[in-house]
Amino acid sequence: MKKLHIIGNWKMSLNRKDSLSLAKNICSINFNDHLNLEVAPTSLYISEIINILKDSNVNVISQNFDFESLGSFTGGICLDQMKELGVNKTILGHSERRSKFNESDEQINNKLKTILNSDFDVVYCFDSPEQIPFELIKNNLNDNSDLKLTIAYEPTWAIGTGKTASIEHIEEIHTKVKSNLKEIMLENIPILYGGSVNPTNSNEILNTNNVDGVLVGGASTKFDQLTGIVNSI
Ligand code: PGA
């Protein structure tokens, strides 16, 4: 049975009370070794969430990062600071970072290079396969561990809209990316799908060829929907 990944991206959707209570509920979810379950809360509460989930198998990751190390960057968050809190993985290049925070492909690729050369793991999001910097990945991915780099296909039009991509479309894109990865001998990199995943469509998506998991926004902030997705495997 292949390993599947479910990553809950809580974005800026929950206040402190709801974030902590969701994390407490998540402690009770039972799942086996074939599932890697991770959540990405806002960095403001990340320490508290890590503490709540410390005895569970749920990993807490960051939604983004700005720089590698400490420095004069007002409003920024760096890898060194996250590491101190026990965070060792981050999402990068989410379409909301690209469209609402104006992060360019170039900035995101620079950050990808930084993180591939750090001891952090990363979930790199893309909207169309042309965006993926395969050459950069090939030249900077030296760590062969399974989770160093995860790639997530997130069509912008499917994010938060309730419009999920068709299974045929998901399979076509994932297969194309997988074959590009094969060409650089990195076919083990997991490819997740994200965009309006919910308990009703998750089973079919997770059973699609070349889909190794899902990146879930809205549904991951509601305990019953998150458990519904976990139980749909
Ligand atoms: P959604 O968000 O599940 O609410 O569509 C997905 C994402 O942004 O990762």
PDB file of C-alpha atoms and ligand atoms in Angstrom:
ATOM      1  CA  MET A   1       0.000   0.000   0.000  1.00  0.00           C
ATOM      2  CA  LYS A   2       1.501   3.323  -0.980  1.00  0.00           C
ATOM      3  CA  LYS A   3       1.997   6.075   1.572  1.00  0.00           C
ATOM      4  CA  LEU A   4      -0.576   8.872   1.332  1.00  0.00           C
ATOM      5  CA  HIS A   5      -0.272  12.419   2.586  1.00  0.00           C
ATOM      6  CA  ILE A   6      -3.039  14.643   3.915  1.00  0.00           C
ATOM      7  CA  ILE A   7      -1.955  18.188   4.685  1.00  0.00           C
ATOM      8  CA  GLY A   8      -4.409  20.629   6.250  1.00  0.00           C
ATOM      9  CA  ASN A   9      -3.664  24.235   5.368  1.00  0.00           C
ATOM     10  CA  TRP A  10      -5.567  26.350   7.894  1.00  0.00           C
ATOM     11  CA  LYS A  11      -4.502  29.578   6.166  1.00  0.00           C
ATOM     12  CA  MET A  12      -5.624  32.639   8.187  1.00  0.00           C
ATOM     13  CA  SER A  13      -9.070  31.088   8.638  1.00  0.00           C
ATOM     14  CA  LEU A  14      -9.210  30.339  12.358  1.00  0.00           C
ATOM     15  CA  ASN A  15      -8.888  32.466  15.486  1.00  0.00           C
ATOM     16  CA  ARG A  16      -6.825  31.233  18.419  1.00  0.00           C
ATOM     17  CA  LYS A  17      -9.693  29.566  20.283  1.00  0.00           C
ATOM     18  CA  ASP A  18     -10.847  27.606  17.216  1.00  0.00           C
ATOM     19  CA  SER A  19      -7.277  26.679  16.224  1.00  0.00           C
ATOM     20  CA  LEU A  20      -6.504  25.243  19.666  1.00  0.00           C
ATOM     21  CA  SER A  21      -9.786  23.410  19.913  1.00  0.00           C
ATOM     22  CA  LEU A  22      -9.344  21.892  16.423  1.00  0.00           C
ATOM     23  CA  ALA A  23      -5.822  20.750  17.377  1.00  0.00           C
ATOM     24  CA  LYS A  24      -7.161  19.123  20.585  1.00  0.00           C
ATOM     25  CA  ASN A  25      -9.784  17.250  18.560  1.00  0.00           C
ATOM     26  CA  ILE A  26      -7.192  16.143  16.001  1.00  0.00           C
ATOM     27  CA  CYS A  27      -5.295  14.320  18.793  1.00  0.00           C
ATOM     28  CA  SER A  28      -8.126  11.792  18.818  1.00  0.00           C
ATOM     29  CA  ILE A  29      -7.883  10.852  15.116  1.00  0.00           C
ATOM     30  CA  ASN A  30      -6.612   7.306  14.640  1.00  0.00           C
ATOM     31  CA  PHE A  31      -4.679   6.504  11.512  1.00  0.00           C
ATOM     32  CA  ASN A  32      -2.102   3.954  10.414  1.00  0.00           C
ATOM     33  CA  ASP A  33       1.468   4.200   9.150  1.00  0.00           C
ATOM     34  CA  HIS A  34       0.356   4.456   5.548  1.00  0.00           C
ATOM     35  CA  LEU A  35      -0.920   7.959   6.199  1.00  0.00           C
ATOM     36  CA  ASN A  36       1.189  11.020   6.849  1.00  0.00           C
ATOM     37  CA  LEU A  37      -1.099  13.660   8.412  1.00  0.00           C
ATOM     38  CA  GLU A  38       0.165  17.214   8.780  1.00  0.00           C
ATOM     39  CA  VAL A  39      -1.413  20.559   9.645  1.00  0.00           C
ATOM     40  CA  ALA A  40      -0.252  24.086   8.841  1.00  0.00           C
ATOM     41  CA  PRO A  41      -1.700  26.597  11.320  1.00  0.00           C
ATOM     42  CA  THR A  42      -0.940  30.317  11.321  1.00  0.00           C
ATOM     43  CA  SER A  43       2.555  30.984  12.698  1.00  0.00           C
ATOM     44  CA  LEU A  44       1.075  33.034  15.554  1.00  0.00           C
ATOM     45  CA  TYR A  45      -0.287  29.928  17.264  1.00  0.00           C
ATOM     46  CA  ILE A  46       2.155  27.367  15.896  1.00  0.00           C
ATOM     47  CA  SER A  47       3.963  26.874  19.235  1.00  0.00           C
ATOM     48  CA  GLU A  48       0.744  26.172  21.073  1.00  0.00           C
ATOM     49  CA  ILE A  49      -0.457  23.791  18.355  1.00  0.00           C
ATOM     50  CA  ILE A  50       2.885  21.932  18.424  1.00  0.00           C
ATOM     51  CA  ASN A  51       2.489  21.527  22.158  1.00  0.00           C
ATOM     52  CA  ILE A  52      -1.051  20.168  21.845  1.00  0.00           C
ATOM     53  CA  LEU A  53      -0.059  17.683  19.117  1.00  0.00           C
ATOM     54  CA  LYS A  54       3.305  16.667  20.604  1.00  0.00           C
ATOM     55  CA  ASP A  55       2.161  13.166  21.606  1.00  0.00           C
ATOM     56  CA  SER A  56       0.297  12.508  18.380  1.00  0.00           C
ATOM     57  CA  ASN A  57       1.617  11.412  14.979  1.00  0.00           C
ATOM     58  CA  VAL A  58       0.439  14.633  13.408  1.00  0.00           C
ATOM     59  CA  ASN A  59       3.249  16.881  12.209  1.00  0.00           C
ATOM     60  CA  VAL A  60       2.868  20.661  12.434  1.00  0.00           C
ATOM     61  CA  ILE A  61       4.281  22.617   9.515  1.00  0.00           C
ATOM     62  CA  SER A  62       4.475  26.253   8.471  1.00  0.00           C
ATOM     63  CA  GLN A  63       2.443  27.944   5.720  1.00  0.00           C
ATOM     64  CA  ASN A  64       5.340  30.035   4.435  1.00  0.00           C
ATOM     65  CA  PHE A  65       8.693  31.574   5.299  1.00  0.00           C
ATOM     66  CA  ASP A  66      10.461  34.765   4.254  1.00  0.00           C
ATOM     67  CA  PHE A  67      14.181  34.383   4.870  1.00  0.00           C
ATOM     68  CA  GLU A  68      16.723  31.866   5.966  1.00  0.00           C
ATOM     69  CA  SER A  69      18.219  33.557   8.997  1.00  0.00           C
ATOM     70  CA  LEU A  70      17.703  36.380  11.483  1.00  0.00           C
ATOM     71  CA  GLY A  71      18.017  39.922  10.154  1.00  0.00           C
ATOM     72  CA  SER A  72      16.345  43.307   9.586  1.00  0.00           C
ATOM     73  CA  PHE A  73      13.212  42.214   7.740  1.00  0.00           C
ATOM     74  CA  THR A  74      10.169  43.825   9.354  1.00  0.00           C
ATOM     75  CA  GLY A  75       7.205  41.489   9.459  1.00  0.00           C
ATOM     76  CA  GLY A  76       9.218  38.537   8.216  1.00  0.00           C
ATOM     77  CA  ILE A  77       9.533  35.010   9.552  1.00  0.00           C
ATOM     78  CA  CYS A  78      12.695  32.991   9.059  1.00  0.00           C
ATOM     79  CA  LEU A  79      13.636  29.332   9.066  1.00  0.00           C
ATOM     80  CA  ASP A  80      15.948  29.786  12.065  1.00  0.00           C
ATOM     81  CA  GLN A  81      13.037  31.075  14.162  1.00  0.00           C
ATOM     82  CA  MET A  82      10.751  28.261  13.073  1.00  0.00           C
ATOM     83  CA  LYS A  83      13.403  25.690  13.843  1.00  0.00           C
ATOM     84  CA  GLU A  84      13.636  26.973  17.423  1.00  0.00           C
ATOM     85  CA  LEU A  85       9.945  26.163  17.812  1.00  0.00           C
ATOM     86  CA  GLY A  86      10.399  22.631  16.487  1.00  0.00           C
ATOM     87  CA  VAL A  87       9.077  23.265  12.951  1.00  0.00           C
ATOM     88  CA  ASN A  88      10.981  21.455  10.202  1.00  0.00           C
ATOM     89  CA  LYS A  89       8.760  21.771   7.174  1.00  0.00           C
ATOM     90  CA  THR A  90       6.901  24.497   5.295  1.00  0.00           C
ATOM     91  CA  ILE A  91       4.507  25.065   2.430  1.00  0.00           C
ATOM     92  CA  LEU A  92       5.947  27.308  -0.285  1.00  0.00           C
ATOM     93  CA  GLY A  93       4.483  29.113  -3.289  1.00  0.00           C
ATOM     94  CA  HIS A  94       0.809  28.681  -2.434  1.00  0.00           C
ATOM     95  CA  SER A  95      -1.295  30.479  -5.043  1.00  0.00           C
ATOM     96  CA  GLU A  96      -2.574  32.893  -2.379  1.00  0.00           C
ATOM     97  CA  ARG A  97       1.025  33.898  -1.652  1.00  0.00           C
ATOM     98  CA  ARG A  98       1.521  34.408  -5.383  1.00  0.00           C
ATOM     99  CA  SER A  99      -1.712  36.323  -6.065  1.00  0.00           C
ATOM    100  CA  LYS A 100      -2.485  38.120  -2.783  1.00  0.00           C
ATOM    101  CA  PHE A 101       1.056  38.766  -1.519  1.00  0.00           C
ATOM    102  CA  ASN A 102       2.573  39.278  -4.977  1.00  0.00           C
ATOM    103  CA  GLU A 103       5.295  36.649  -4.555  1.00  0.00           C
ATOM    104  CA  SER A 104       6.804  36.172  -8.004  1.00  0.00           C
ATOM    105  CA  ASP A 105       7.953  32.880  -9.532  1.00  0.00           C
ATOM    106  CA  GLU A 106      11.501  34.201  -9.167  1.00  0.00           C
ATOM    107  CA  GLN A 107      11.125  34.909  -5.426  1.00  0.00           C
ATOM    108  CA  ILE A 108       9.516  31.546  -4.840  1.00  0.00           C
ATOM    109  CA  ASN A 109      12.216  29.737  -6.795  1.00  0.00           C
ATOM    110  CA  ASN A 110      14.880  31.542  -4.756  1.00  0.00           C
ATOM    111  CA  LYS A 111      13.162  30.424  -1.587  1.00  0.00           C
ATOM    112  CA  LEU A 112      12.922  26.887  -2.964  1.00  0.00           C
ATOM    113  CA  LYS A 113      16.672  26.889  -3.587  1.00  0.00           C
ATOM    114  CA  THR A 114      17.243  28.132  -0.022  1.00  0.00           C
ATOM    115  CA  ILE A 115      15.055  25.512   1.526  1.00  0.00           C
ATOM    116  CA  LEU A 116      16.400  22.625  -0.553  1.00  0.00           C
ATOM    117  CA  ASN A 117      19.808  23.536   0.833  1.00  0.00           C
ATOM    118  CA  SER A 118      18.547  23.774   4.423  1.00  0.00           C
ATOM    119  CA  ASP A 119      17.481  20.985   6.759  1.00  0.00           C
ATOM    120  CA  PHE A 120      13.792  21.878   6.238  1.00  0.00           C
ATOM    121  CA  ASP A 121      11.329  19.850   4.176  1.00  0.00           C
ATOM    122  CA  VAL A 122       9.078  21.707   1.761  1.00  0.00           C
ATOM    123  CA  VAL A 123       5.738  21.407  -0.004  1.00  0.00           C
ATOM    124  CA  TYR A 124       6.111  23.362  -3.232  1.00  0.00           C
ATOM    125  CA  CYS A 125       2.769  24.429  -4.772  1.00  0.00           C
ATOM    126  CA  PHE A 126       2.214  25.077  -8.467  1.00  0.00           C
ATOM    127  CA  ASP A 127      -0.706  26.042 -10.647  1.00  0.00           C
ATOM    128  CA  SER A 128       0.619  24.890 -14.013  1.00  0.00           C
ATOM    129  CA  PRO A 129       3.452  22.402 -14.691  1.00  0.00           C
ATOM    130  CA  GLU A 130       5.468  25.070 -16.593  1.00  0.00           C
ATOM    131  CA  GLN A 131       6.004  26.820 -13.247  1.00  0.00           C
ATOM    132  CA  ILE A 132       7.953  23.934 -11.729  1.00  0.00           C
ATOM    133  CA  PRO A 133      11.716  24.673 -11.839  1.00  0.00           C
ATOM    134  CA  PHE A 134      12.880  21.119 -12.605  1.00  0.00           C
ATOM    135  CA  GLU A 135      16.449  22.187 -13.340  1.00  0.00           C
ATOM    136  CA  LEU A 136      16.703  24.060 -10.032  1.00  0.00           C
ATOM    137  CA  ILE A 137      15.284  21.048  -8.214  1.00  0.00           C
ATOM    138  CA  LYS A 138      17.703  18.676  -9.921  1.00  0.00           C
ATOM    139  CA  ASN A 139      20.667  20.879  -9.023  1.00  0.00           C
ATOM    140  CA  ASN A 140      19.708  21.545  -5.407  1.00  0.00           C
ATOM    141  CA  LEU A 141      17.990  18.430  -4.132  1.00  0.00           C
ATOM    142  CA  ASN A 142      20.771  16.487  -2.471  1.00  0.00           C
ATOM    143  CA  ASP A 143      18.739  14.818   0.185  1.00  0.00           C
ATOM    144  CA  ASN A 144      17.131  11.550  -0.893  1.00  0.00           C
ATOM    145  CA  SER A 145      14.746  11.299   2.040  1.00  0.00           C
ATOM    146  CA  ASP A 146      11.173  10.749   0.902  1.00  0.00           C
ATOM    147  CA  LEU A 147       9.738  13.924   2.334  1.00  0.00           C
ATOM    148  CA  LYS A 148      12.424  16.521   1.618  1.00  0.00           C
ATOM    149  CA  LEU A 149      10.385  17.802  -1.324  1.00  0.00           C
ATOM    150  CA  THR A 150       6.687  17.320  -1.942  1.00  0.00           C
ATOM    151  CA  ILE A 151       4.987  18.955  -4.908  1.00  0.00           C
ATOM    152  CA  ALA A 152       1.335  20.059  -4.830  1.00  0.00           C
ATOM    153  CA  TYR A 153      -0.798  20.737  -7.886  1.00  0.00           C
ATOM    154  CA  GLU A 154      -3.271  23.427  -6.937  1.00  0.00           C
ATOM    155  CA  PRO A 155      -5.254  24.877  -9.839  1.00  0.00           C
ATOM    156  CA  THR A 156      -6.098  28.409  -8.695  1.00  0.00           C
ATOM    157  CA  TRP A 157      -9.670  28.206  -9.981  1.00  0.00           C
ATOM    158  CA  ALA A 158     -10.343  25.186  -7.736  1.00  0.00           C
ATOM    159  CA  ILE A 159      -9.060  26.749  -4.508  1.00  0.00           C
ATOM    160  CA  GLY A 160     -11.827  27.639  -2.076  1.00  0.00           C
ATOM    161  CA  THR A 161     -14.400  27.642  -4.870  1.00  0.00           C
ATOM    162  CA  GLY A 162     -16.063  24.268  -4.357  1.00  0.00           C
ATOM    163  CA  LYS A 163     -15.103  23.454  -7.975  1.00  0.00           C
ATOM    164  CA  THR A 164     -12.832  20.405  -7.881  1.00  0.00           C
ATOM    165  CA  ALA A 165     -10.815  19.506 -10.950  1.00  0.00           C
ATOM    166  CA  SER A 166     -12.064  16.406 -12.761  1.00  0.00           C
ATOM    167  CA  ILE A 167     -10.289  13.124 -12.051  1.00  0.00           C
ATOM    168  CA  GLU A 168      -9.156  12.980 -15.703  1.00  0.00           C
ATOM    169  CA  HIS A 169      -7.627  16.443 -15.422  1.00  0.00           C
ATOM    170  CA  ILE A 170      -5.870  15.661 -12.125  1.00  0.00           C
ATOM    171  CA  GLU A 171      -4.494  12.413 -13.549  1.00  0.00           C
ATOM    172  CA  GLU A 172      -3.284  14.122 -16.727  1.00  0.00           C
ATOM    173  CA  ILE A 173      -1.361  16.848 -14.868  1.00  0.00           C
ATOM    174  CA  HIS A 174       0.065  14.515 -12.224  1.00  0.00           C
ATOM    175  CA  THR A 175       1.193  12.009 -14.856  1.00  0.00           C
ATOM    176  CA  LYS A 176       2.897  14.752 -16.841  1.00  0.00           C
ATOM    177  CA  VAL A 177       4.733  16.024 -13.743  1.00  0.00           C
ATOM    178  CA  LYS A 178       5.651  12.480 -12.710  1.00  0.00           C
ATOM    179  CA  SER A 179       7.194  11.824 -16.112  1.00  0.00           C
ATOM    180  CA  ASN A 180       9.163  15.096 -15.919  1.00  0.00           C
ATOM    181  CA  LEU A 181      10.405  13.986 -12.510  1.00  0.00           C
ATOM    182  CA  LYS A 182      11.345  10.588 -13.923  1.00  0.00           C
ATOM    183  CA  GLU A 183      13.536  12.290 -16.514  1.00  0.00           C
ATOM    184  CA  ILE A 184      15.611  13.752 -13.689  1.00  0.00           C
ATOM    185  CA  MET A 185      15.402  10.507 -11.707  1.00  0.00           C
ATOM    186  CA  LEU A 186      13.242  11.998  -8.975  1.00  0.00           C
ATOM    187  CA  GLU A 187      10.072  10.016  -9.555  1.00  0.00           C
ATOM    188  CA  ASN A 188       9.752   9.297  -5.809  1.00  0.00           C
ATOM    189  CA  ILE A 189       8.772  12.878  -5.045  1.00  0.00           C
ATOM    190  CA  PRO A 190       5.151  12.809  -3.821  1.00  0.00           C
ATOM    191  CA  ILE A 191       2.653  14.851  -5.857  1.00  0.00           C
ATOM    192  CA  LEU A 192      -0.423  16.089  -3.969  1.00  0.00           C
ATOM    193  CA  TYR A 193      -3.611  17.595  -5.344  1.00  0.00           C
ATOM    194  CA  GLY A 194      -5.279  20.606  -3.728  1.00  0.00           C
ATOM    195  CA  GLY A 195      -8.450  22.505  -4.572  1.00  0.00           C
ATOM    196  CA  SER A 196     -11.837  22.010  -2.920  1.00  0.00           C
ATOM    197  CA  VAL A 197     -11.018  18.551  -1.568  1.00  0.00           C
ATOM    198  CA  ASN A 198     -13.752  17.322   0.802  1.00  0.00           C
ATOM    199  CA  PRO A 199     -14.916  14.006   2.329  1.00  0.00           C
ATOM    200  CA  THR A 200     -17.135  13.322  -0.685  1.00  0.00           C
ATOM    201  CA  ASN A 201     -14.457  13.578  -3.364  1.00  0.00           C
ATOM    202  CA  SER A 202     -11.326  12.627  -1.391  1.00  0.00           C
ATOM    203  CA  ASN A 203     -11.518   8.860  -1.888  1.00  0.00           C
ATOM    204  CA  GLU A 204     -11.659   9.125  -5.661  1.00  0.00           C
ATOM    205  CA  ILE A 205      -8.895  11.741  -5.777  1.00  0.00           C
ATOM    206  CA  LEU A 206      -6.637   9.750  -3.451  1.00  0.00           C
ATOM    207  CA  ASN A 207      -7.127   6.673  -5.632  1.00  0.00           C
ATOM    208  CA  THR A 208      -6.139   8.464  -8.824  1.00  0.00           C
ATOM    209  CA  ASN A 209      -2.961   7.427 -10.610  1.00  0.00           C
ATOM    210  CA  ASN A 210       0.083   9.447  -9.565  1.00  0.00           C
ATOM    211  CA  VAL A 211      -1.772  11.210  -6.743  1.00  0.00           C
ATOM    212  CA  ASP A 212       0.118  10.733  -3.473  1.00  0.00           C
ATOM    213  CA  GLY A 213      -2.128  12.821  -1.261  1.00  0.00           C
ATOM    214  CA  VAL A 214      -4.149  15.985  -0.858  1.00  0.00           C
ATOM    215  CA  LEU A 215      -3.523  19.524   0.339  1.00  0.00           C
ATOM    216  CA  VAL A 216      -6.768  20.620   1.962  1.00  0.00           C
ATOM    217  CA  GLY A 217      -7.807  24.149   2.861  1.00  0.00           C
ATOM    218  CA  GLY A 218     -11.379  24.844   3.992  1.00  0.00           C
ATOM    219  CA  ALA A 219     -12.339  21.255   4.836  1.00  0.00           C
ATOM    220  CA  SER A 220      -9.247  20.838   7.026  1.00  0.00           C
ATOM    221  CA  THR A 221     -10.471  23.584   9.368  1.00  0.00           C
ATOM    222  CA  LYS A 222     -13.614  21.594  10.247  1.00  0.00           C
ATOM    223  CA  PHE A 223     -12.967  18.566  12.398  1.00  0.00           C
ATOM    224  CA  ASP A 224     -15.773  16.408  10.980  1.00  0.00           C
ATOM    225  CA  GLN A 225     -14.660  17.105   7.398  1.00  0.00           C
ATOM    226  CA  LEU A 226     -10.998  16.466   8.161  1.00  0.00           C
ATOM    227  CA  THR A 227     -11.840  13.121   9.807  1.00  0.00           C
ATOM    228  CA  GLY A 228     -14.143  12.370   6.878  1.00  0.00           C
ATOM    229  CA  ILE A 229     -11.192  12.801   4.497  1.00  0.00           C
ATOM    230  CA  VAL A 230      -8.876  10.684   6.689  1.00  0.00           C
ATOM    231  CA  ASN A 231     -11.526   7.958   6.936  1.00  0.00           C
ATOM    232  CA  SER A 232     -12.178   8.000   3.200  1.00  0.00           C
ATOM    233  CA  ILE A 233      -8.819   6.351   2.511  1.00  0.00           C
TER     234      ILE A 233
HETATM  235  P1  PGA B   1      -9.392  24.563  -0.460  1.00  0.00           P
HETATM  236  O1  PGA B   1      -7.914  25.127  -0.399  1.00  0.00           O
HETATM  237  O2  PGA B   1      -9.351  23.128  -0.051  1.00  0.00           O
HETATM  238  O3  PGA B   1     -10.178  25.430   0.492  1.00  0.00           O
HETATM  239  O4  PGA B   1      -9.877  24.708  -1.875  1.00  0.00           O
HETATM  240  C1  PGA B   1      -6.847  24.339  -0.840  1.00  0.00           C
HETATM  241  C2  PGA B   1      -5.564  25.076  -0.611  1.00  0.00           C
HETATM  242  O5  PGA B   1      -5.547  26.299  -0.730  1.00  0.00           O
HETATM  243  O6  PGA B   1      -4.539  24.459  -0.297  1.00  0.00           O
END
